[in-house]
PDB file of C-alpha atoms in Angstrom:
ATOM      1  CA  MET U 169     -20.527-169.969 104.159  1.00  0.00           C
ATOM      2  CA  PRO U 170     -22.304-167.471 101.539  1.00  0.00           C
ATOM      3  CA  ALA U 171     -20.459-168.245  98.562  1.00  0.00           C
ATOM      4  CA  ASP U 172     -22.275-171.736  98.848  1.00  0.00           C
ATOM      5  CA  ALA U 173     -25.422-170.672 100.346  1.00  0.00           C
ATOM      6  CA  VAL U 174     -26.079-168.619  97.166  1.00  0.00           C
ATOM      7  CA  LYS U 175     -25.731-171.633  95.477  1.00  0.00           C
ATOM      8  CA  GLY U 176     -28.820-173.035  97.043  1.00  0.00           C
ATOM      9  CA  SER U 177     -32.761-172.993  96.409  1.00  0.00           C
ATOM     10  CA  ALA U 178     -34.958-170.866  96.824  1.00  0.00           C
ATOM     11  CA  ASN U 179     -36.646-172.158 100.123  1.00  0.00           C
ATOM     12  CA  THR U 180     -32.808-172.963 101.500  1.00  0.00           C
ATOM     13  CA  ILE U 181     -31.836-169.167 100.593  1.00  0.00           C
ATOM     14  CA  SER U 182     -34.984-168.180 102.613  1.00  0.00           C
ATOM     15  CA  TYR U 183     -33.896-170.223 105.372  1.00  0.00           C
ATOM     16  CA  ILE U 184     -30.508-168.747 105.117  1.00  0.00           C
ATOM     17  CA  ILE U 185     -32.072-165.127 105.332  1.00  0.00           C
ATOM     18  CA  ASN U 186     -33.931-166.297 108.524  1.00  0.00           C
ATOM     19  CA  ARG U 187     -31.707-167.777 110.306  1.00  0.00           C
ATOM     20  CA  GLY U 188     -29.703-165.105 111.458  1.00  0.00           C
ATOM     21  CA  ASP U 189     -28.804-161.221 110.979  1.00  0.00           C
ATOM     22  CA  ASP U 190     -24.820-162.816 110.334  1.00  0.00           C
ATOM     23  CA  ILE U 191     -25.356-164.492 107.081  1.00  0.00           C
ATOM     24  CA  LEU U 192     -28.058-161.608 105.998  1.00  0.00           C
ATOM     25  CA  ASN U 193     -25.076-159.456 107.160  1.00  0.00           C
ATOM     26  CA  ASN U 194     -23.323-162.300 104.884  1.00  0.00           C
ATOM     27  CA  LEU U 195     -25.246-161.851 102.307  1.00  0.00           C
ATOM     28  CA  ILE U 196     -25.299-158.131 101.750  1.00  0.00           C
ATOM     29  CA  SER U 197     -21.309-157.494 101.923  1.00  0.00           C
ATOM     30  CA  GLU U 198     -21.149-160.493  99.340  1.00  0.00           C
ATOM     31  CA  ALA U 199     -23.022-157.951  97.089  1.00  0.00           C
ATOM     32  CA  LYS U 200     -21.394-154.810  98.154  1.00  0.00           C
ATOM     33  CA  ASN U 201     -18.319-156.579  96.470  1.00  0.00           C
ATOM     34  CA  GLY U 202     -20.403-157.409  93.283  1.00  0.00           C
ATOM     35  CA  ASN U 203     -21.721-160.877  93.647  1.00  0.00           C
ATOM     36  CA  SER U 204     -25.118-160.644  91.674  1.00  0.00           C
ATOM     37  CA  ASN U 205     -25.753-164.302  93.579  1.00  0.00           C
ATOM     38  CA  ALA U 206     -25.752-163.335  96.959  1.00  0.00           C
ATOM     39  CA  PHE U 207     -28.040-159.687  95.934  1.00  0.00           C
ATOM     40  CA  MET U 208     -30.425-162.101  94.395  1.00  0.00           C
ATOM     41  CA  ALA U 209     -30.368-164.368  96.703  1.00  0.00           C
ATOM     42  CA  LEU U 210     -31.425-161.277  99.111  1.00  0.00           C
ATOM     43  CA  VAL U 211     -34.407-160.540  96.918  1.00  0.00           C
ATOM     44  CA  GLU U 212     -35.956-163.808  95.960  1.00  0.00           C
ATOM     45  CA  ASN U 213     -38.189-163.720  98.912  1.00  0.00           C
ATOM     46  CA  ILE U 214     -39.429-159.979  98.464  1.00  0.00           C
ATOM     47  CA  LYS U 215     -39.604-160.808  94.352  1.00  0.00           C
ATOM     48  CA  ALA U 216     -43.390-161.251  94.428  1.00  0.00           C
ATOM     49  CA  GLN U 217     -44.517-158.232  97.162  1.00  0.00           C
ATOM     50  CA  LEU U 218     -41.994-155.820  94.953  1.00  0.00           C
ATOM     51  CA  TYR U 219     -44.030-157.205  92.130  1.00  0.00           C
ATOM     52  CA  LYS U 220     -47.516-155.992  93.644  1.00  0.00           C
ATOM     53  CA  THR U 221     -46.222-153.305  94.709  1.00  0.00           C
ATOM     54  CA  ALA U 222     -45.541-152.072  90.898  1.00  0.00           C
ATOM     55  CA  PHE U 223     -48.664-153.615  90.065  1.00  0.00           C
ATOM     56  CA  MET U 224     -50.379-151.591  92.598  1.00  0.00           C
ATOM     57  CA  GLN U 225     -48.944-148.129  91.089  1.00  0.00           C
ATOM     58  CA  LEU U 226     -48.910-149.286  87.789  1.00  0.00           C
ATOM     59  CA  ARG U 227     -51.797-151.199  87.184  1.00  0.00           C
ATOM     60  CA  ASN U 228     -50.395-152.937  84.436  1.00  0.00           C
ATOM     61  CA  GLU U 229     -48.031-156.151  84.136  1.00  0.00           C
ATOM     62  CA  GLN U 230     -45.422-155.097  81.597  1.00  0.00           C
ATOM     63  CA  ASP U 231     -45.112-151.487  83.453  1.00  0.00           C
ATOM     64  CA  ALA U 232     -44.817-153.403  86.741  1.00  0.00           C
ATOM     65  CA  LEU U 233     -42.458-155.805  85.837  1.00  0.00           C
ATOM     66  CA  ASP U 234     -40.098-152.955  84.437  1.00  0.00           C
ATOM     67  CA  ALA U 235     -39.884-151.397  86.842  1.00  0.00           C
ATOM     68  CA  VAL U 236     -39.121-154.240  89.032  1.00  0.00           C
ATOM     69  CA  ARG U 237     -36.173-154.846  86.529  1.00  0.00           C
ATOM     70  CA  GLU U 238     -34.537-151.308  86.747  1.00  0.00           C
ATOM     71  CA  ALA U 239     -35.040-151.397  90.585  1.00  0.00           C
ATOM     72  CA  LEU U 240     -33.730-154.272  91.024  1.00  0.00           C
ATOM     73  CA  VAL U 241     -30.296-153.300  88.079  1.00  0.00           C
ATOM     74  CA  LYS U 242     -30.737-150.086  90.028  1.00  0.00           C
ATOM     75  CA  ALA U 243     -30.322-151.285  93.832  1.00  0.00           C
ATOM     76  CA  PHE U 244     -27.376-153.964  92.904  1.00  0.00           C
ATOM     77  CA  ALA U 245     -24.932-150.900  90.667  1.00  0.00           C
ATOM     78  CA  GLY U 246     -25.668-148.846  94.068  1.00  0.00           C
ATOM     79  CA  ILE U 247     -25.613-151.579  96.948  1.00  0.00           C
ATOM     80  CA  ARG U 248     -22.555-149.803  98.287  1.00  0.00           C
ATOM     81  CA  ASP U 249     -24.349-146.506  99.115  1.00  0.00           C
ATOM     82  CA  LEU U 250     -26.704-148.810 101.953  1.00  0.00           C
ATOM     83  CA  LYS U 251     -24.645-147.425 104.775  1.00  0.00           C
ATOM     84  CA  GLN U 252     -27.192-149.636 107.330  1.00  0.00           C
ATOM     85  CA  ASP U 253     -28.023-153.239 106.184  1.00  0.00           C
ATOM     86  CA  GLU U 254     -30.819-153.906 108.195  1.00  0.00           C
ATOM     87  CA  PHE U 255     -32.447-151.371 106.097  1.00  0.00           C
ATOM     88  CA  PHE U 256     -32.179-152.998 102.962  1.00  0.00           C
ATOM     89  CA  LYS U 257     -35.669-153.760 102.235  1.00  0.00           C
ATOM     90  CA  THR U 258     -37.079-150.531 103.218  1.00  0.00           C
ATOM     91  CA  TRP U 259     -33.641-149.302 100.863  1.00  0.00           C
ATOM     92  CA  LEU U 260     -34.742-151.541  98.081  1.00  0.00           C
ATOM     93  CA  ILE U 261     -38.783-150.450  98.114  1.00  0.00           C
ATOM     94  CA  ARG U 262     -37.997-146.904  98.144  1.00  0.00           C
ATOM     95  CA  ILE U 263     -35.887-147.562  94.897  1.00  0.00           C
ATOM     96  CA  LEU U 264     -38.809-149.548  93.572  1.00  0.00           C
ATOM     97  CA  ILE U 265     -41.505-146.158  93.959  1.00  0.00           C
ATOM     98  CA  ASN U 266     -39.298-143.589  92.502  1.00  0.00           C
ATOM     99  CA  GLU U 267     -39.013-146.332  89.762  1.00  0.00           C
ATOM    100  CA  CYS U 268     -42.395-146.438  89.395  1.00  0.00           C
ATOM    101  CA  ARG U 269     -42.854-142.205  89.608  1.00  0.00           C
ATOM    102  CA  ARG U 270     -40.164-142.306  86.622  1.00  0.00           C
ATOM    103  CA  ILE U 271     -42.179-144.799  84.915  1.00  0.00           C
ATOM    104  CA  GLN U 272     -45.724-143.114  85.652  1.00  0.00           C
ATOM    105  CA  ASN U 273     -43.792-139.455  84.143  1.00  0.00           C
ATOM    106  CA  CYS U 274     -41.984-140.831  81.675  1.00  0.00           C
ATOM    107  CA  ARG U 275     -45.247-142.169  80.155  1.00  0.00           C
ATOM    108  CA  GLY U 276     -47.256-139.388  81.422  1.00  0.00           C
ATOM    109  CA  LYS U 277     -49.937-141.520  82.781  1.00  0.00           C
ATOM    110  CA  VAL U 278     -52.577-139.756  84.305  1.00  0.00           C
ATOM    111  CA  MET U 279     -53.723-140.465  88.253  1.00  0.00           C
ATOM    112  CA  PRO U 280     -57.061-141.421  88.415  1.00  0.00           C
ATOM    113  CA  MET U 281     -57.988-139.390  91.018  1.00  0.00           C
ATOM    114  CA  GLU U 282     -57.757-136.574  88.469  1.00  0.00           C
ATOM    115  CA  LYS U 283     -59.709-137.963  85.839  1.00  0.00           C
ATOM    116  CA  GLU U 284     -62.414-138.186  88.030  1.00  0.00           C
ATOM    117  CA  CYS U 285     -62.022-134.520  88.781  1.00  0.00           C
ATOM    118  CA  ASP U 286     -63.507-134.026  85.492  1.00  0.00           C
ATOM    119  CA  GLN U 287     -66.281-136.093  85.337  1.00  0.00           C
ATOM    120  CA  PRO U 288     -69.971-135.131  86.416  1.00  0.00           C
ATOM    121  CA  GLU U 289     -70.398-135.317  89.934  1.00  0.00           C
ATOM    122  CA  GLY U 290     -71.315-139.496  90.898  1.00  0.00           C
ATOM    123  CA  ALA U 291     -70.418-140.500  87.689  1.00  0.00           C
ATOM    124  CA  HIS U 292     -68.583-142.597  88.180  1.00  0.00           C
ATOM    125  CA  ILE U 293     -70.667-144.317  90.956  1.00  0.00           C
ATOM    126  CA  ASP U 294     -73.416-145.346  88.143  1.00  0.00           C
ATOM    127  CA  GLU U 295     -71.022-146.755  86.238  1.00  0.00           C
ATOM    128  CA  ASN U 296     -69.858-149.131  89.080  1.00  0.00           C
ATOM    129  CA  VAL U 297     -73.277-150.225  90.653  1.00  0.00           C
ATOM    130  CA  GLY U 298     -72.924-153.311  91.946  1.00  0.00           C
ATOM    131  CA  SER U 299     -69.048-153.775  91.318  1.00  0.00           C
ATOM    132  CA  MET U 300     -67.934-151.845  93.904  1.00  0.00           C
ATOM    133  CA  ASP U 301     -65.327-153.908  95.317  1.00  0.00           C
ATOM    134  CA  MET U 302     -61.856-152.953  97.099  1.00  0.00           C
ATOM    135  CA  ALA U 303     -59.417-153.098  94.038  1.00  0.00           C
ATOM    136  CA  ASP U 304     -61.429-150.765  92.104  1.00  0.00           C
ATOM    137  CA  MET U 305     -61.416-148.701  95.225  1.00  0.00           C
ATOM    138  CA  LEU U 306     -58.043-149.122  95.381  1.00  0.00           C
ATOM    139  CA  GLU U 307     -57.906-148.174  91.974  1.00  0.00           C
ATOM    140  CA  LYS U 308     -59.043-144.660  92.690  1.00  0.00           C
ATOM    141  CA  LEU U 309     -56.651-143.875  95.753  1.00  0.00           C
ATOM    142  CA  GLU U 310     -53.890-141.174  94.584  1.00  0.00           C
ATOM    143  CA  ALA U 311     -50.555-142.270  94.449  1.00  0.00           C
ATOM    144  CA  MET U 312     -48.906-141.652  97.586  1.00  0.00           C
ATOM    145  CA  TYR U 313     -52.471-143.187  99.673  1.00  0.00           C
ATOM    146  CA  ILE U 314     -51.583-146.277  97.530  1.00  0.00           C
ATOM    147  CA  GLU U 315     -47.739-146.198  98.541  1.00  0.00           C
ATOM    148  CA  ILE U 316     -48.483-145.935 102.193  1.00  0.00           C
ATOM    149  CA  ILE U 317     -51.527-148.936 102.182  1.00  0.00           C
ATOM    150  CA  ASP U 318     -48.676-150.842 100.386  1.00  0.00           C
ATOM    151  CA  LEU U 319     -45.923-150.213 102.778  1.00  0.00           C
ATOM    152  CA  ARG U 320     -48.196-151.370 105.535  1.00  0.00           C
ATOM    153  CA  TYR U 321     -50.066-154.183 104.092  1.00  0.00           C
ATOM    154  CA  ASN U 322     -48.212-155.862 101.584  1.00  0.00           C
ATOM    155  CA  HIS U 323     -44.985-155.466 103.015  1.00  0.00           C
ATOM    156  CA  ASP U 324     -46.500-155.232 106.552  1.00  0.00           C
ATOM    157  CA  MET U 325     -44.019-152.548 107.842  1.00  0.00           C
ATOM    158  CA  LYS U 326     -44.113-150.765 110.460  1.00  0.00           C
ATOM    159  CA  MET U 327     -44.358-147.098 111.102  1.00  0.00           C
ATOM    160  CA  GLU U 328     -40.915-146.137 111.779  1.00  0.00           C
ATOM    161  CA  GLU U 329     -39.714-147.931 108.957  1.00  0.00           C
ATOM    162  CA  ILE U 330     -42.475-146.679 106.748  1.00  0.00           C
ATOM    163  CA  LEU U 331     -41.815-143.236 107.393  1.00  0.00           C
ATOM    164  CA  LYS U 332     -37.819-144.340 106.621  1.00  0.00           C
ATOM    165  CA  ALA U 333     -39.029-145.638 102.921  1.00  0.00           C
ATOM    166  CA  LEU U 334     -40.706-142.539 102.267  1.00  0.00           C
ATOM    167  CA  ASP U 335     -38.742-140.286 103.703  1.00  0.00           C
ATOM    168  CA  ILE U 336     -41.156-138.205 105.918  1.00  0.00           C
ATOM    169  CA  PRO U 337     -41.901-137.198 109.064  1.00  0.00           C
ATOM    170  CA  ALA U 338     -44.004-140.020 111.380  1.00  0.00           C
ATOM    171  CA  GLY U 339     -47.203-137.015 111.395  1.00  0.00           C
ATOM    172  CA  ILE U 340     -47.429-137.419 107.342  1.00  0.00           C
ATOM    173  CA  VAL U 341     -47.164-141.344 107.290  1.00  0.00           C
ATOM    174  CA  LYS U 342     -49.927-141.603 110.469  1.00  0.00           C
ATOM    175  CA  SER U 343     -52.688-139.091 108.635  1.00  0.00           C
ATOM    176  CA  ARG U 344     -52.037-140.025 105.077  1.00  0.00           C
ATOM    177  CA  LEU U 345     -52.869-143.592 106.380  1.00  0.00           C
ATOM    178  CA  ASN U 346     -55.739-142.575 108.196  1.00  0.00           C
ATOM    179  CA  THR U 347     -56.734-140.070 105.348  1.00  0.00           C
ATOM    180  CA  ALA U 348     -56.569-143.763 102.727  1.00  0.00           C
ATOM    181  CA  HIS U 349     -58.652-145.588 105.503  1.00  0.00           C
ATOM    182  CA  LYS U 350     -61.718-143.358 105.574  1.00  0.00           C
ATOM    183  CA  ILE U 351     -61.727-143.175 101.531  1.00  0.00           C
ATOM    184  CA  LEU U 352     -61.626-146.406 101.848  1.00  0.00           C
ATOM    185  CA  ARG U 353     -64.210-146.856 104.147  1.00  0.00           C
ATOM    186  CA  LYS U 354     -66.505-143.894 103.010  1.00  0.00           C
ATOM    187  CA  GLU U 355     -66.266-145.728  99.213  1.00  0.00           C
ATOM    188  CA  TYR U 356     -67.092-149.269 101.084  1.00  0.00           C
ATOM    189  CA  ALA U 357     -70.089-147.775 102.494  1.00  0.00           C
ATOM    190  CA  GLU U 358     -71.187-146.212  99.017  1.00  0.00           C
ATOM    191  CA  GLY U 359     -70.270-149.227  97.432  1.00  0.00           C
ATOM    192  CA  ARG U 360     -72.615-151.190  99.670  1.00  0.00           C
ATOM    193  CA  GLU U 361     -75.530-148.555  99.632  1.00  0.00           C
ATOM    194  CA  GLU U 362     -75.485-149.414  95.816  1.00  0.00           C
ATOM    195  CA  PHE U 363     -75.961-152.763  95.640  1.00  0.00           C
TER     196      PHE U 363
ATOM    197  CA  MET A 160     -59.158-142.826 126.988  1.00  0.00           C
ATOM    198  CA  LYS A 161     -61.673-140.468 125.183  1.00  0.00           C
ATOM    199  CA  CYS A 162     -63.276-141.943 122.109  1.00  0.00           C
ATOM    200  CA  GLU A 163     -61.693-139.692 120.087  1.00  0.00           C
ATOM    201  CA  GLU A 164     -57.615-140.717 121.472  1.00  0.00           C
ATOM    202  CA  VAL A 165     -58.520-144.664 121.133  1.00  0.00           C
ATOM    203  CA  ARG A 166     -59.886-143.776 117.123  1.00  0.00           C
ATOM    204  CA  ASP A 167     -56.338-142.525 116.395  1.00  0.00           C
ATOM    205  CA  CYS A 168     -54.372-144.892 117.148  1.00  0.00           C
ATOM    206  CA  LEU A 169     -56.469-148.106 116.376  1.00  0.00           C
ATOM    207  CA  GLU A 170     -54.864-148.818 113.263  1.00  0.00           C
ATOM    208  CA  GLU A 171     -51.364-149.375 114.951  1.00  0.00           C
ATOM    209  CA  TYR A 172     -53.400-151.401 118.072  1.00  0.00           C
ATOM    210  CA  MET A 173     -54.911-153.228 115.258  1.00  0.00           C
ATOM    211  CA  GLN A 174     -51.070-154.269 113.684  1.00  0.00           C
ATOM    212  CA  GLY A 175     -49.965-154.600 117.442  1.00  0.00           C
ATOM    213  CA  GLU A 176     -47.417-151.964 117.695  1.00  0.00           C
ATOM    214  CA  ILE A 177     -49.263-150.625 120.952  1.00  0.00           C
ATOM    215  CA  GLU A 178     -47.634-151.794 123.917  1.00  0.00           C
ATOM    216  CA  GLY A 179     -47.484-151.419 127.718  1.00  0.00           C
ATOM    217  CA  ASP A 180     -50.211-149.325 129.627  1.00  0.00           C
ATOM    218  CA  LYS A 181     -51.967-148.084 126.567  1.00  0.00           C
ATOM    219  CA  LEU A 182     -52.842-151.820 124.928  1.00  0.00           C
ATOM    220  CA  GLN A 183     -54.551-152.634 127.975  1.00  0.00           C
ATOM    221  CA  GLU A 184     -56.660-149.096 128.022  1.00  0.00           C
ATOM    222  CA  ILE A 185     -57.225-149.342 124.463  1.00  0.00           C
ATOM    223  CA  THR A 186     -58.261-152.972 125.239  1.00  0.00           C
ATOM    224  CA  ASP A 187     -60.451-152.132 127.635  1.00  0.00           C
ATOM    225  CA  HIS A 188     -61.746-149.337 126.007  1.00  0.00           C
ATOM    226  CA  LEU A 189     -63.349-151.565 122.744  1.00  0.00           C
ATOM    227  CA  GLU A 190     -65.146-153.771 125.399  1.00  0.00           C
ATOM    228  CA  ALA A 191     -66.993-151.170 126.995  1.00  0.00           C
ATOM    229  CA  CYS A 192     -67.843-148.484 124.190  1.00  0.00           C
ATOM    230  CA  ALA A 193     -69.433-150.212 121.229  1.00  0.00           C
ATOM    231  CA  SER A 194     -69.027-147.531 118.675  1.00  0.00           C
ATOM    232  CA  CYS A 195     -65.144-147.804 118.641  1.00  0.00           C
ATOM    233  CA  LYS A 196     -65.580-151.449 118.771  1.00  0.00           C
ATOM    234  CA  ASP A 197     -68.034-150.832 115.568  1.00  0.00           C
ATOM    235  CA  GLU A 198     -65.157-148.590 113.942  1.00  0.00           C
ATOM    236  CA  TYR A 199     -62.841-151.338 114.908  1.00  0.00           C
ATOM    237  CA  THR A 200     -64.477-154.140 113.235  1.00  0.00           C
ATOM    238  CA  ALA A 201     -64.931-152.272 110.083  1.00  0.00           C
ATOM    239  CA  MET A 202     -61.305-150.799 110.208  1.00  0.00           C
ATOM    240  CA  ALA A 203     -60.084-154.700 110.137  1.00  0.00           C
ATOM    241  CA  ASN A 204     -62.884-155.472 107.247  1.00  0.00           C
ATOM    242  CA  ILE A 205     -61.030-152.636 105.498  1.00  0.00           C
ATOM    243  CA  VAL A 206     -57.783-154.256 105.875  1.00  0.00           C
ATOM    244  CA  ASP A 207     -58.727-157.353 105.291  1.00  0.00           C
ATOM    245  CA  ASN A 208     -60.568-156.674 101.714  1.00  0.00           C
ATOM    246  CA  ILE A 209     -57.048-154.858 101.038  1.00  0.00           C
ATOM    247  CA  GLN A 210     -55.080-158.272 101.870  1.00  0.00           C
ATOM    248  CA  SER A 211     -57.378-160.428  99.476  1.00  0.00           C
ATOM    249  CA  VAL A 212     -56.504-157.909  96.419  1.00  0.00           C
ATOM    250  CA  TYR A 213     -53.137-158.192  96.917  1.00  0.00           C
ATOM    251  CA  GLU A 214     -53.332-161.715  97.341  1.00  0.00           C
ATOM    252  CA  GLY A 215     -55.551-161.469  94.165  1.00  0.00           C
ATOM    253  CA  ILE A 216     -52.432-160.239  92.080  1.00  0.00           C
ATOM    254  CA  GLU A 217     -51.318-162.842  89.781  1.00  0.00           C
ATOM    255  CA  ILE A 218     -47.461-163.159  89.864  1.00  0.00           C
ATOM    256  CA  PRO A 219     -46.292-163.376  86.097  1.00  0.00           C
ATOM    257  CA  ASP A 220     -43.539-166.448  85.071  1.00  0.00           C
ATOM    258  CA  ARG A 221     -41.521-163.409  83.589  1.00  0.00           C
ATOM    259  CA  LEU A 222     -40.447-162.352  87.264  1.00  0.00           C
ATOM    260  CA  ALA A 223     -38.692-165.693  87.807  1.00  0.00           C
ATOM    261  CA  GLU A 224     -36.323-164.644  85.234  1.00  0.00           C
ATOM    262  CA  ILE A 225     -35.344-161.311  86.099  1.00  0.00           C
ATOM    263  CA  THR A 226     -32.148-160.910  86.926  1.00  0.00           C
ATOM    264  CA  VAL A 227     -28.935-158.644  87.754  1.00  0.00           C
ATOM    265  CA  ASN A 228     -25.391-159.378  86.152  1.00  0.00           C
ATOM    266  CA  SER A 229     -22.436-159.362  88.137  1.00  0.00           C
ATOM    267  CA  LYS A 230     -19.900-156.675  87.023  1.00  0.00           C
ATOM    268  CA  ARG A 231     -17.195-158.968  85.654  1.00  0.00           C
ATOM    269  CA  CYS A 232     -15.258-155.960  84.128  1.00  0.00           C
ATOM    270  CA  ILE A 233     -11.483-156.551  85.151  1.00  0.00           C
ATOM    271  CA  PHE A 234     -10.289-153.169  85.271  1.00  0.00           C
ATOM    272  CA  GLY A 235     -12.628-151.665  83.381  1.00  0.00           C
ATOM    273  CA  PHE A 236     -13.647-147.749  83.762  1.00  0.00           C
ATOM    274  CA  GLY A 237     -15.739-146.134  86.247  1.00  0.00           C
ATOM    275  CA  TRP A 238     -16.380-149.390  88.172  1.00  0.00           C
ATOM    276  CA  ARG A 239     -15.784-147.375  91.336  1.00  0.00           C
ATOM    277  CA  ASN A 240     -18.488-145.232  90.774  1.00  0.00           C
ATOM    278  CA  SER A 241     -20.800-147.842  89.638  1.00  0.00           C
ATOM    279  CA  GLY A 242     -19.864-149.479  93.568  1.00  0.00           C
ATOM    280  CA  ASN A 243     -18.962-152.926  91.936  1.00  0.00           C
ATOM    281  CA  VAL A 244     -15.563-154.002  92.571  1.00  0.00           C
ATOM    282  CA  PRO A 245     -14.095-156.441  89.792  1.00  0.00           C
ATOM    283  CA  THR A 246     -14.917-160.112  90.656  1.00  0.00           C
ATOM    284  CA  VAL A 247     -14.475-163.152  88.902  1.00  0.00           C
ATOM    285  CA  HIS A 248     -16.304-166.048  90.334  1.00  0.00           C
ATOM    286  CA  GLY A 249     -17.944-164.007  92.690  1.00  0.00           C
ATOM    287  CA  LYS A 250     -14.640-163.005  94.835  1.00  0.00           C
ATOM    288  CA  THR A 251     -12.824-159.670  94.717  1.00  0.00           C
ATOM    289  CA  LEU A 252      -9.845-159.716  92.595  1.00  0.00           C
ATOM    290  CA  PRO A 253      -6.909-158.263  94.740  1.00  0.00           C
ATOM    291  CA  TYR A 254      -6.464-155.724  92.268  1.00  0.00           C
ATOM    292  CA  LYS A 255      -4.100-153.684  94.503  1.00  0.00           C
ATOM    293  CA  LYS A 256      -1.156-156.071  94.795  1.00  0.00           C
ATOM    294  CA  VAL A 257      -1.658-156.904  90.840  1.00  0.00           C
ATOM    295  CA  VAL A 258      -0.940-153.057  90.364  1.00  0.00           C
ATOM    296  CA  ALA A 259       1.727-152.857  93.341  1.00  0.00           C
ATOM    297  CA  VAL A 260       3.396-156.022  91.808  1.00  0.00           C
ATOM    298  CA  ALA A 261       3.411-154.430  87.996  1.00  0.00           C
ATOM    299  CA  ALA A 262       4.740-150.967  89.643  1.00  0.00           C
ATOM    300  CA  GLY A 263       7.472-152.756  91.027  1.00  0.00           C
ATOM    301  CA  LEU A 264       8.755-154.636  87.995  1.00  0.00           C
ATOM    302  CA  LEU A 265       8.601-151.568  85.436  1.00  0.00           C
ATOM    303  CA  ALA A 266      10.838-150.336  88.009  1.00  0.00           C
ATOM    304  CA  ILE A 267      13.117-153.229  88.356  1.00  0.00           C
ATOM    305  CA  PHE A 268      13.380-153.022  84.290  1.00  0.00           C
ATOM    306  CA  TYR A 269      14.220-149.165  84.312  1.00  0.00           C
ATOM    307  CA  VAL A 270      16.816-149.792  86.507  1.00  0.00           C
ATOM    308  CA  ILE A 271      18.379-152.515  84.806  1.00  0.00           C
ATOM    309  CA  CYS A 272      18.008-150.399  81.223  1.00  0.00           C
ATOM    310  CA  LEU A 273      19.602-147.419  83.257  1.00  0.00           C
ATOM    311  CA  LEU A 274      22.769-149.565  84.266  1.00  0.00           C
ATOM    312  CA  ARG A 275      23.405-150.774  81.010  1.00  0.00           C
ATOM    313  CA  SER A 276      23.462-147.609  79.486  1.00  0.00           C
ATOM    314  CA  ILE A 277      25.709-146.420  81.947  1.00  0.00           C
ATOM    315  CA  ILE A 278      27.758-149.607  81.628  1.00  0.00           C
ATOM    316  CA  ILE A 279      27.823-149.265  77.656  1.00  0.00           C
ATOM    317  CA  PHE A 280      28.935-145.363  77.772  1.00  0.00           C
TER     318      PHE A 280
END
């Protein structure tokens, strides 16, 4: 009974979503019929993860909230374009990532990696002596690596889901993930030496 | 299995995406090869750290306020394109029936008018 289900508390909704694909599909078809409660029930338990995705891309609370809001509005308006219901989450994350990119472009934000190129070599390392932690390192990563790291370790996505979310070939997903790991490993080791 | 092959799929191994014979081969290799085992530990450490960064992101209260509004336009323009069917209290309107009944009534009215004009003149 999706109409009753959407009136429940967040816990009830998670329980219902976990109960089975039938109910999930019912909620999706309700949402496709324009029922906003059904749509919000679908996103309720991934909202925090979505916010974290946006925050890691935009590094700003207000921008991240804007991105989530815009992405949800766009997703709800376009939910009829979702052909395969099982890819709802992937599809939604893809909309959010595009929204983050749009906000970055609109507000003319300079990517940290580009900024770094202008600095004399080693400048950022001196700056961060003793404070080089993972959050700083992630902040220095390029957007395309952050995206992969985020889908993999924030949304716990499988390789197959990541390539669908980003619409890139499997080989590129793997090599980007490996490169991101190499960069983090290198910086992490450097950070440790500084201690 | 060679070290190079093992390291190439170490991340997927860690995330539990390797199955079958390959899974056993990698497990055996890691038991025997200290250098690959170190590589695995270092990678696991990085992943742990990344996950704690995510856990540490504070969720603002305002996130809970974000919601979307139902499109409750009745016979509004453009709802077909926007992908939203007019709804009332979450139920889809039988808009086709409404249009059909309206067209029928118009037709009956037209026939009555026609008949009256024939009778009068």
